[in-house]
CSV table of C-alpha atoms and ligand atoms in Angstrom, one decimal:
chain,number,residue,atom,x,y,z
A,5,MET,CA,0.0,0.0,0.0
A,6,GLU,CA,2.8,2.4,1.0
A,7,PHE,CA,4.6,1.7,-2.2
A,8,ASN,CA,1.5,2.3,-4.3
A,9,ARG,CA,0.9,5.6,-2.6
A,10,ARG,CA,4.4,6.8,-3.2
A,11,GLN,CA,4.2,5.7,-6.8
A,12,TRP,CA,0.9,7.6,-7.3
A,13,LEU,CA,2.3,10.7,-5.7
A,14,LYS,CA,5.3,10.5,-8.0
A,15,SER,CA,3.0,10.3,-11.0
A,16,ALA,CA,1.8,13.8,-10.0
A,17,THR,CA,4.4,15.8,-11.8
A,18,MET,CA,5.8,19.0,-10.5
A,19,VAL,CA,5.7,21.7,-13.2
A,20,GLY,CA,6.9,25.1,-12.3
A,21,GLY,CA,5.8,24.6,-8.7
A,22,PHE,CA,2.4,23.2,-9.6
A,23,THR,CA,1.5,19.6,-9.2
A,24,LEU,CA,-0.8,18.8,-12.1
A,25,PHE,CA,-1.9,15.4,-10.9
A,26,ASN,CA,-1.3,13.5,-14.1
A,27,GLY,CA,-4.0,11.2,-15.3
A,28,LEU,CA,-6.8,13.3,-13.9
A,29,GLY,CA,-7.5,14.8,-17.3
A,30,LEU,CA,-7.9,18.2,-15.7
A,31,GLN,CA,-7.2,21.3,-17.8
A,32,ALA,CA,-4.7,23.6,-16.2
A,33,LEU,CA,-6.5,26.9,-16.5
A,34,SER,CA,-4.4,30.0,-16.9
A,35,THR,CA,-4.2,30.9,-13.3
A,36,GLU,CA,-1.3,33.4,-13.7
A,37,LYS,CA,-3.4,36.5,-14.1
A,38,HIS,CA,-5.3,35.8,-10.8
A,39,LEU,CA,-2.4,34.4,-8.9
A,40,LYS,CA,0.0,37.3,-9.4
A,41,PHE,CA,-2.3,39.4,-7.2
A,42,ASN,CA,-2.0,36.9,-4.4
A,43,PRO,CA,1.3,37.0,-2.6
A,44,ARG,CA,0.2,34.7,0.2
A,45,LEU,CA,0.4,31.5,-1.8
A,46,LEU,CA,1.9,28.5,0.1
A,47,THR,CA,2.7,30.5,3.2
A,48,LYS,CA,2.5,27.8,5.7
A,49,PRO,CA,0.4,26.7,7.4
A,50,ILE,CA,-2.0,26.8,4.4
A,51,LYS,CA,-5.5,27.5,5.4
A,52,LEU,CA,-8.0,24.8,4.3
A,53,SER,CA,-10.2,25.3,7.3
A,54,SER,CA,-12.6,28.1,6.7
A,55,ASN,CA,-14.1,27.5,3.2
A,56,GLU,CA,-12.5,30.7,1.7
A,57,ASN,CA,-11.7,31.4,-1.9
A,58,PRO,CA,-7.9,31.6,-2.1
A,59,TYR,CA,-7.9,33.5,-5.4
A,60,GLY,CA,-9.9,36.5,-4.2
A,61,PRO,CA,-10.2,39.5,-4.2
A,62,SER,CA,-10.0,39.6,-8.0
A,63,ALA,CA,-7.8,42.1,-9.7
A,64,ARG,CA,-10.8,44.2,-10.7
A,65,VAL,CA,-12.1,44.3,-7.1
A,66,ARG,CA,-8.7,45.4,-5.8
A,67,GLY,CA,-8.7,48.1,-8.4
A,68,ALA,CA,-12.2,49.3,-7.5
A,69,ILE,CA,-11.3,49.5,-3.8
A,70,THR,CA,-8.3,51.7,-4.5
A,71,THR,CA,-10.7,54.2,-6.3
A,72,VAL,CA,-12.6,54.8,-3.0
A,73,TYR,CA,-9.8,55.1,-0.6
A,74,SER,CA,-10.6,58.7,0.0
A,75,ASP,CA,-14.2,57.8,0.8
A,76,GLY,CA,-13.0,56.0,3.9
A,77,CYS,CA,-13.9,59.2,5.8
A,78,ARG,CA,-17.6,58.9,4.9
A,79,TYR,CA,-20.3,56.8,6.6
A,80,PRO,CA,-21.4,53.9,4.4
A,81,TYR,CA,-25.2,54.5,4.3
A,82,SER,CA,-25.6,56.1,0.9
A,83,TYR,CA,-23.1,53.7,-0.6
A,84,ALA,CA,-25.0,50.8,1.0
A,85,ASP,CA,-28.3,52.1,-0.5
A,86,GLU,CA,-26.8,52.0,-4.0
A,87,LEU,CA,-25.6,48.4,-3.6
A,88,ALA,CA,-28.9,47.4,-2.0
A,89,GLN,CA,-30.6,48.7,-5.2
A,90,ILE,CA,-28.2,46.7,-7.4
A,91,LEU,CA,-28.9,43.5,-5.4
A,92,ALA,CA,-32.6,44.1,-5.4
A,93,ASP,CA,-32.5,44.4,-9.2
A,94,LYS,CA,-30.3,41.3,-9.5
A,95,HIS,CA,-32.8,39.2,-7.4
A,96,GLY,CA,-36.0,40.9,-8.6
A,97,VAL,CA,-37.1,42.1,-5.2
A,98,PRO,CA,-37.9,45.6,-3.8
A,99,ARG,CA,-35.0,47.5,-2.3
A,100,GLU,CA,-36.6,47.3,1.1
A,101,SER,CA,-36.2,43.5,1.0
A,102,ILE,CA,-32.4,43.8,1.1
A,103,ILE,CA,-30.5,44.2,4.4
A,104,LEU,CA,-26.7,44.6,4.1
A,105,THR,CA,-24.7,43.1,6.9
A,106,GLY,CA,-21.1,42.7,8.0
A,107,GLY,CA,-20.7,39.3,6.4
A,108,SER,CA,-23.7,37.1,6.4
A,109,THR,CA,-22.7,36.1,9.9
A,110,GLU,CA,-24.2,39.3,11.1
A,111,GLY,CA,-27.4,38.5,9.3
A,112,LEU,CA,-27.6,35.1,10.9
A,113,LYS,CA,-27.0,36.5,14.3
A,114,ILE,CA,-29.6,39.2,14.1
A,115,ALA,CA,-32.2,36.8,12.7
A,116,GLY,CA,-31.4,34.5,15.6
A,117,ILE,CA,-32.1,37.1,18.3
A,118,THR,CA,-34.9,39.0,16.5
A,119,PHE,CA,-37.2,36.0,16.2
A,120,THR,CA,-36.5,34.5,19.6
A,121,ALA,CA,-36.5,37.8,21.5
A,122,ASP,CA,-39.6,36.7,23.4
A,123,GLY,CA,-38.3,33.2,24.0
A,124,GLY,CA,-38.9,30.0,22.1
A,125,GLU,CA,-36.7,27.8,20.0
A,126,ILE,CA,-34.9,27.5,16.7
A,127,ILE,CA,-34.9,24.1,15.0
A,128,ALA,CA,-31.6,23.3,13.3
A,129,ALA,CA,-29.7,20.3,12.0
A,130,LYS,CA,-26.8,18.8,13.7
A,131,PRO,CA,-24.1,19.4,12.4
A,132,THR,CA,-24.6,22.7,10.7
A,133,PHE,CA,-23.1,26.2,10.6
A,134,LEU,CA,-23.4,27.5,14.1
A,135,ALA,CA,-23.3,31.3,14.1
A,136,MET,CA,-27.0,31.8,14.4
A,137,MET,CA,-27.6,29.2,17.1
A,138,GLN,CA,-24.6,30.0,19.3
A,139,TYR,CA,-25.5,33.7,19.3
A,140,ALA,CA,-29.3,33.2,19.9
A,141,GLU,CA,-28.5,30.7,22.7
A,142,MET,CA,-26.4,33.4,24.5
A,143,TRP,CA,-29.5,35.6,24.4
A,144,GLY,CA,-31.7,32.9,25.9
A,145,ALA,CA,-33.1,31.0,22.9
A,146,LYS,CA,-33.4,27.2,23.0
A,147,ILE,CA,-32.1,25.2,20.1
A,148,ASN,CA,-33.9,22.0,19.0
A,149,TRP,CA,-31.2,20.0,17.3
A,150,VAL,CA,-32.3,17.4,14.7
A,151,PRO,CA,-29.5,15.0,13.7
A,152,VAL,CA,-28.8,14.7,10.0
A,153,ASP,CA,-30.0,11.5,8.4
A,154,LYS,CA,-27.9,8.4,7.5
A,155,ASP,CA,-26.6,10.1,4.4
A,156,LYS,CA,-25.7,13.2,6.4
A,157,GLY,CA,-28.5,15.2,4.7
A,158,TYR,CA,-31.4,17.1,6.2
A,159,ASP,CA,-34.1,15.0,7.9
A,160,LEU,CA,-37.0,17.3,6.9
A,161,GLU,CA,-39.7,14.9,8.1
A,162,GLU,CA,-38.3,15.0,11.6
A,163,ILE,CA,-37.9,18.8,11.5
A,164,GLU,CA,-41.5,19.2,10.5
A,165,LYS,CA,-42.6,16.8,13.3
A,166,ARG,CA,-40.8,18.9,15.9
A,167,ILE,CA,-42.5,22.2,15.0
A,168,SER,CA,-44.6,23.4,17.9
A,169,SER,CA,-45.9,26.6,19.4
A,170,GLU,CA,-42.4,27.1,20.8
A,171,THR,CA,-40.8,27.2,17.4
A,172,LYS,CA,-39.8,30.6,16.2
A,173,MET,CA,-37.7,29.6,13.2
A,174,VAL,CA,-36.3,26.7,11.3
A,175,PHE,CA,-32.7,27.1,10.1
A,176,LEU,CA,-31.8,25.5,6.8
A,177,CYS,CA,-28.2,25.6,5.6
A,178,ASN,CA,-28.4,24.4,2.0
A,179,PRO,CA,-25.9,23.2,0.8
A,180,ASN,CA,-25.1,22.4,4.4
A,181,ASN,CA,-21.8,23.2,6.1
A,182,PRO,CA,-20.0,21.0,7.1
A,183,THR,CA,-21.6,18.1,5.3
A,184,SER,CA,-21.9,19.8,1.8
A,185,THR,CA,-25.2,18.0,1.2
A,186,LEU,CA,-27.9,19.6,-0.9
A,187,LEU,CA,-31.6,19.0,-0.5
A,188,PRO,CA,-33.5,17.6,-3.5
A,189,LYS,CA,-35.1,20.7,-5.0
A,190,ASP,CA,-38.7,19.6,-5.0
A,191,GLN,CA,-38.5,18.5,-1.4
A,192,LEU,CA,-36.9,21.8,-0.5
A,193,VAL,CA,-39.6,23.9,-2.1
A,194,ASP,CA,-42.4,21.9,-0.7
A,195,PHE,CA,-40.9,22.0,2.8
A,196,CYS,CA,-40.3,25.7,2.8
A,197,SER,CA,-43.7,26.6,1.3
A,198,THR,CA,-45.5,24.4,3.9
A,199,VAL,CA,-43.4,25.2,7.0
A,200,SER,CA,-43.3,28.9,6.4
A,201,LYS,CA,-47.0,29.0,7.0
A,202,ARG,CA,-46.3,28.0,10.6
A,203,THR,CA,-43.0,29.6,11.4
A,204,ILE,CA,-40.1,31.6,9.8
A,205,VAL,CA,-37.9,29.5,7.5
A,206,PHE,CA,-34.3,30.8,7.3
A,207,SER,CA,-32.4,29.6,4.2
A,208,ASP,CA,-28.6,30.1,4.4
A,209,GLU,CA,-27.4,30.1,0.8
A,210,ALA,CA,-23.7,30.9,1.4
A,211,TYR,CA,-22.6,28.1,-1.0
A,212,TYR,CA,-25.5,28.5,-3.5
A,213,GLU,CA,-23.2,29.5,-6.4
A,214,PHE,CA,-21.3,26.2,-6.2
A,215,ILE,CA,-24.4,24.1,-6.9
A,216,GLU,CA,-23.9,22.5,-10.3
A,217,ASP,CA,-27.6,22.2,-11.3
A,218,PRO,CA,-28.3,25.5,-13.1
A,219,ASN,CA,-32.0,25.2,-12.4
A,220,TYR,CA,-31.6,24.7,-8.6
A,221,PRO,CA,-34.0,27.1,-7.0
A,222,SER,CA,-33.1,29.9,-4.5
A,223,MET,CA,-35.6,30.4,-1.7
A,224,ILE,CA,-35.7,34.0,-2.8
A,225,ASP,CA,-38.5,32.7,-5.1
A,226,LEU,CA,-40.6,32.2,-1.9
A,227,VAL,CA,-39.7,35.6,-0.5
A,228,LYS,CA,-41.1,37.0,-3.7
A,229,LYS,CA,-44.3,35.1,-3.2
A,230,GLY,CA,-44.6,36.8,0.2
A,231,GLU,CA,-43.8,33.7,2.3
A,232,ASN,CA,-42.2,33.9,5.8
A,233,VAL,CA,-38.8,33.0,4.4
A,234,VAL,CA,-35.5,34.8,5.0
A,235,VAL,CA,-32.5,34.1,2.8
A,236,SER,CA,-28.8,34.9,3.5
A,237,LYS,CA,-26.2,35.5,0.9
A,238,THR,CA,-22.5,36.3,1.1
A,239,PHE,CA,-19.6,37.8,-0.8
A,240,SER,CA,-17.2,35.7,1.2
A,241,LYS,CA,-17.2,32.5,-0.9
A,242,VAL,CA,-17.3,32.5,-4.7
A,243,TYR,CA,-16.5,36.2,-4.8
A,244,GLY,CA,-13.5,35.8,-2.5
A,245,LEU,CA,-14.2,38.8,-0.1
A,246,ALA,CA,-14.3,37.0,3.3
A,247,GLY,CA,-11.9,39.5,4.9
A,248,LEU,CA,-13.9,42.5,3.8
A,249,ARG,CA,-17.1,41.4,5.7
A,250,ILE,CA,-20.1,41.9,3.5
A,251,GLY,CA,-23.2,39.8,3.1
A,252,TYR,CA,-27.0,40.4,3.0
A,253,LEU,CA,-30.4,39.1,4.0
A,254,ILE,CA,-33.4,39.0,1.7
A,255,ALA,CA,-36.9,39.0,3.2
A,256,LYS,CA,-40.3,40.5,2.4
A,257,PRO,CA,-40.4,44.2,3.4
A,258,GLU,CA,-42.4,43.7,6.6
A,259,ILE,CA,-39.9,41.1,7.9
A,260,ALA,CA,-36.9,43.0,6.6
A,261,ALA,CA,-38.0,46.2,8.5
A,262,ILE,CA,-37.9,44.3,11.8
A,263,LEU,CA,-34.5,42.7,11.1
A,264,ARG,CA,-33.0,45.9,9.9
A,265,LYS,CA,-33.5,47.5,13.3
A,266,ASN,CA,-31.2,45.0,14.8
A,267,VAL,CA,-28.2,45.4,12.5
A,268,VAL,CA,-25.2,46.4,14.5
A,269,ALA,CA,-22.1,46.6,12.3
A,270,MET,CA,-23.4,46.8,8.8
A,271,THR,CA,-20.5,47.0,6.3
A,272,ASN,CA,-18.1,49.6,5.1
A,273,VAL,CA,-17.3,51.6,2.0
A,274,TYR,CA,-14.4,49.5,0.8
A,275,ALA,CA,-16.4,46.3,1.1
A,276,ILE,CA,-19.3,47.9,-0.8
A,277,ALA,CA,-17.1,49.1,-3.6
A,278,GLY,CA,-15.5,45.6,-3.8
A,279,ALA,CA,-18.9,43.9,-3.8
A,280,LYS,CA,-20.2,46.1,-6.6
A,281,GLU,CA,-17.3,45.3,-8.8
A,282,ALA,CA,-17.4,41.6,-7.9
A,283,LEU,CA,-20.9,41.4,-9.2
A,284,ASN,CA,-19.7,42.6,-12.6
A,285,ASP,CA,-16.5,40.6,-12.7
A,286,HIS,CA,-17.9,37.5,-14.5
A,287,GLU,CA,-14.5,36.3,-15.6
A,288,PHE,CA,-13.3,36.0,-12.0
A,289,TYR,CA,-16.6,34.4,-11.0
A,290,ASN,CA,-16.3,31.7,-13.6
A,291,PHE,CA,-12.7,31.2,-12.9
A,292,SER,CA,-13.5,30.6,-9.2
A,293,ILE,CA,-16.1,28.1,-10.0
A,294,GLN,CA,-13.8,26.2,-12.4
A,295,LYS,CA,-10.8,26.2,-10.0
A,296,ASN,CA,-13.1,25.0,-7.2
A,297,LYS,CA,-14.2,22.1,-9.4
A,298,GLU,CA,-10.6,21.2,-10.2
A,299,ALA,CA,-9.6,21.3,-6.6
A,300,LYS,CA,-12.5,19.1,-5.6
A,301,GLN,CA,-11.5,16.5,-8.2
A,302,LEU,CA,-8.0,16.5,-6.6
A,303,ILE,CA,-9.4,16.0,-3.2
A,304,TYR,CA,-11.7,13.2,-4.4
A,305,LYS,CA,-8.8,11.5,-6.2
A,306,THR,CA,-6.7,11.6,-3.0
A,307,LEU,CA,-9.5,10.2,-0.9
A,308,GLU,CA,-10.3,7.5,-3.4
A,309,HIS,CA,-6.6,6.6,-3.4
A,310,LEU,CA,-6.8,6.1,0.3
A,311,ASP,CA,-10.1,4.3,0.2
A,312,LEU,CA,-11.7,7.0,2.4
A,313,GLU,CA,-15.4,7.6,2.2
A,314,TYR,CA,-16.5,11.1,1.3
A,315,ILE,CA,-19.6,13.0,0.4
A,316,LYS,CA,-19.9,14.4,-3.1
A,317,SER,CA,-19.7,18.1,-2.5
A,318,ASN,CA,-22.0,21.0,-3.6
A,319,THR,CA,-19.7,23.5,-2.0
A,320,ASN,CA,-16.1,24.6,-1.8
A,321,PHE,CA,-15.2,21.9,0.8
A,322,VAL,CA,-15.3,18.2,1.1
A,323,PHE,CA,-16.4,16.2,4.2
A,324,PHE,CA,-14.7,12.9,4.5
A,325,HIS,CA,-14.5,9.9,6.8
A,326,SER,CA,-10.8,10.0,7.9
A,327,GLY,CA,-11.3,7.2,10.5
A,328,LYS,CA,-9.1,9.2,12.8
A,329,ASP,CA,-10.0,11.5,15.7
A,330,ILE,CA,-10.3,14.9,14.1
A,331,ASN,CA,-8.3,16.6,16.9
A,332,GLU,CA,-5.4,14.3,16.4
A,333,LEU,CA,-5.6,14.4,12.6
A,334,GLY,CA,-5.9,18.2,12.7
A,335,ALA,CA,-2.7,18.5,14.9
A,336,LYS,CA,-0.8,16.1,12.6
A,337,MET,CA,-1.9,17.9,9.5
A,338,LEU,CA,-0.9,21.2,11.1
A,339,GLU,CA,2.6,19.9,11.8
A,340,LYS,CA,2.8,19.2,8.1
A,341,GLY,CA,1.7,22.8,7.3
A,342,VAL,CA,-2.0,22.2,6.5
A,343,ARG,CA,-4.8,23.6,8.7
A,344,VAL,CA,-8.0,21.5,8.3
A,345,GLY,CA,-11.5,22.1,9.6
A,346,ARG,CA,-12.4,21.7,13.3
A,347,ALA,CA,-14.4,18.9,14.9
A,348,PHE,CA,-18.1,18.7,13.9
A,349,PRO,CA,-19.8,16.7,16.6
A,350,PRO,CA,-21.0,13.9,16.5
A,351,PHE,CA,-18.7,13.1,13.5
A,352,TYR,CA,-15.4,13.0,15.4
A,353,ASP,CA,-13.7,10.8,12.8
A,354,TRP,CA,-14.7,12.9,9.9
A,355,CYS,CA,-12.7,15.9,8.5
A,356,ARG,CA,-13.8,18.9,6.5
A,357,ILE,CA,-11.2,20.2,4.0
A,358,SER,CA,-11.7,23.4,2.0
A,359,THR,CA,-10.6,23.7,-1.6
A,360,GLY,CA,-7.4,25.7,-2.2
A,361,THR,CA,-5.1,26.4,-5.0
A,362,LEU,CA,-3.7,23.4,-6.9
A,363,GLU,CA,-0.4,23.8,-5.1
A,364,GLU,CA,-2.3,23.8,-1.8
A,365,MET,CA,-4.2,20.7,-2.8
A,366,ASN,CA,-0.9,19.0,-3.6
A,367,LEU,CA,0.4,19.7,-0.1
A,368,PHE,CA,-2.8,18.5,1.3
A,369,ALA,CA,-2.6,15.2,-0.7
A,370,GLU,CA,1.0,14.6,0.2
A,371,SER,CA,0.4,15.3,3.9
A,372,LEU,CA,-2.7,13.2,4.2
A,373,ILE,CA,-1.3,10.3,2.3
A,374,SER,CA,1.8,10.3,4.6
A,375,LEU,CA,-0.5,9.7,7.6
A,376,TYR,CA,-2.0,6.4,6.3
B,404,PLP,C1,-23.1,28.2,5.8
B,404,PLP,C2,-22.4,29.4,6.1
B,404,PLP,N1,-23.1,30.6,6.3
B,404,PLP,C3,-22.5,31.7,6.5
B,404,PLP,C4,-21.1,31.8,6.7
B,404,PLP,C5,-20.5,33.1,7.1
B,404,PLP,O1,-20.0,33.8,6.0
B,404,PLP,P1,-19.8,35.3,6.1
B,404,PLP,O2,-20.1,35.8,7.5
B,404,PLP,O3,-18.3,35.5,5.8
B,404,PLP,O4,-20.7,35.9,5.1
B,404,PLP,C6,-20.3,30.7,6.5
B,404,PLP,C7,-18.9,30.7,6.6
B,404,PLP,O5,-18.2,29.8,6.5
B,404,PLP,C8,-21.0,29.4,6.2
B,404,PLP,O6,-20.3,28.3,6.0
């Protein structure tokens, strides 16, 4: 086994610092243009732990931010109104439906406290992205955790069963972090339409752009129909702006007005300028999607080589069954210069790995293989 692994690694040829993983049939896209703006490449430890986009911000976004340096002395409100209008037009909703936030995390947190301010519970899957639930719990909310099903997807039947007069919101993260699972679209639409008659449904769509089905619905469709649905979106993932902190919520105007009152940080003029440019930078958007696909293929190939089970991902990360305690695996990978995702109870022998550049994927592969 050891010999075979070495042989396989050797077959991945180093070309100008890039391992191209021969035999994968992957096209090496011209990365140069985007890489030259990123001086952090392969600074160890490489960060494959937070589902970021290592290629961002794009060259055009960087350029746009420099043009508003002098606006750093201004409050962001009028700039935010302009971006809100652009986003409203993009999604086909009124401007009053858009709430700009400091990353979508702020949107998740304010939704959590807004709807449970008078007590009650949020129903959420376990495991999922925790920002909303951890924050709401600190402010007195109860969380009704529903374990994911045997395929690590949402158990919608169980969620629906648990809805009671105590339930103030159902949190859906679709695709889900950390499992990367995606709900079948018909099931999703039926569930959200039915359940939003009884309680608020929150749809976290941070990874929506990575879904490969071009006809996969966004729950913004239900917002437009006037349902009690709130959607969160972010510029942190496909657009590569995680450090700038900008995201937004979309809800019907009556709900949006209540949420807006609880915004604390909002965002800033540089992030707004960056986001505006990012929306028009289709080349970088397509580049990010393509590089993410390539990186996922490399992760799959590595895991298949090691005979490790994994979930086919709809996101920019892969959740796999390492068979090793994640805290130990995480520490060993870190020694080798690779930071992987944290523990996601109850799946202590699973690991979440974010996609990185092809060079980073190579270091990940080499490091993981050396541990088996
Ligand atoms: C599902 C999900 N929602 C929201 C976020 C937060 O993104 P941000 O606050 O950067 O918009 C993340 C970050 O990893 C996430 O995985």
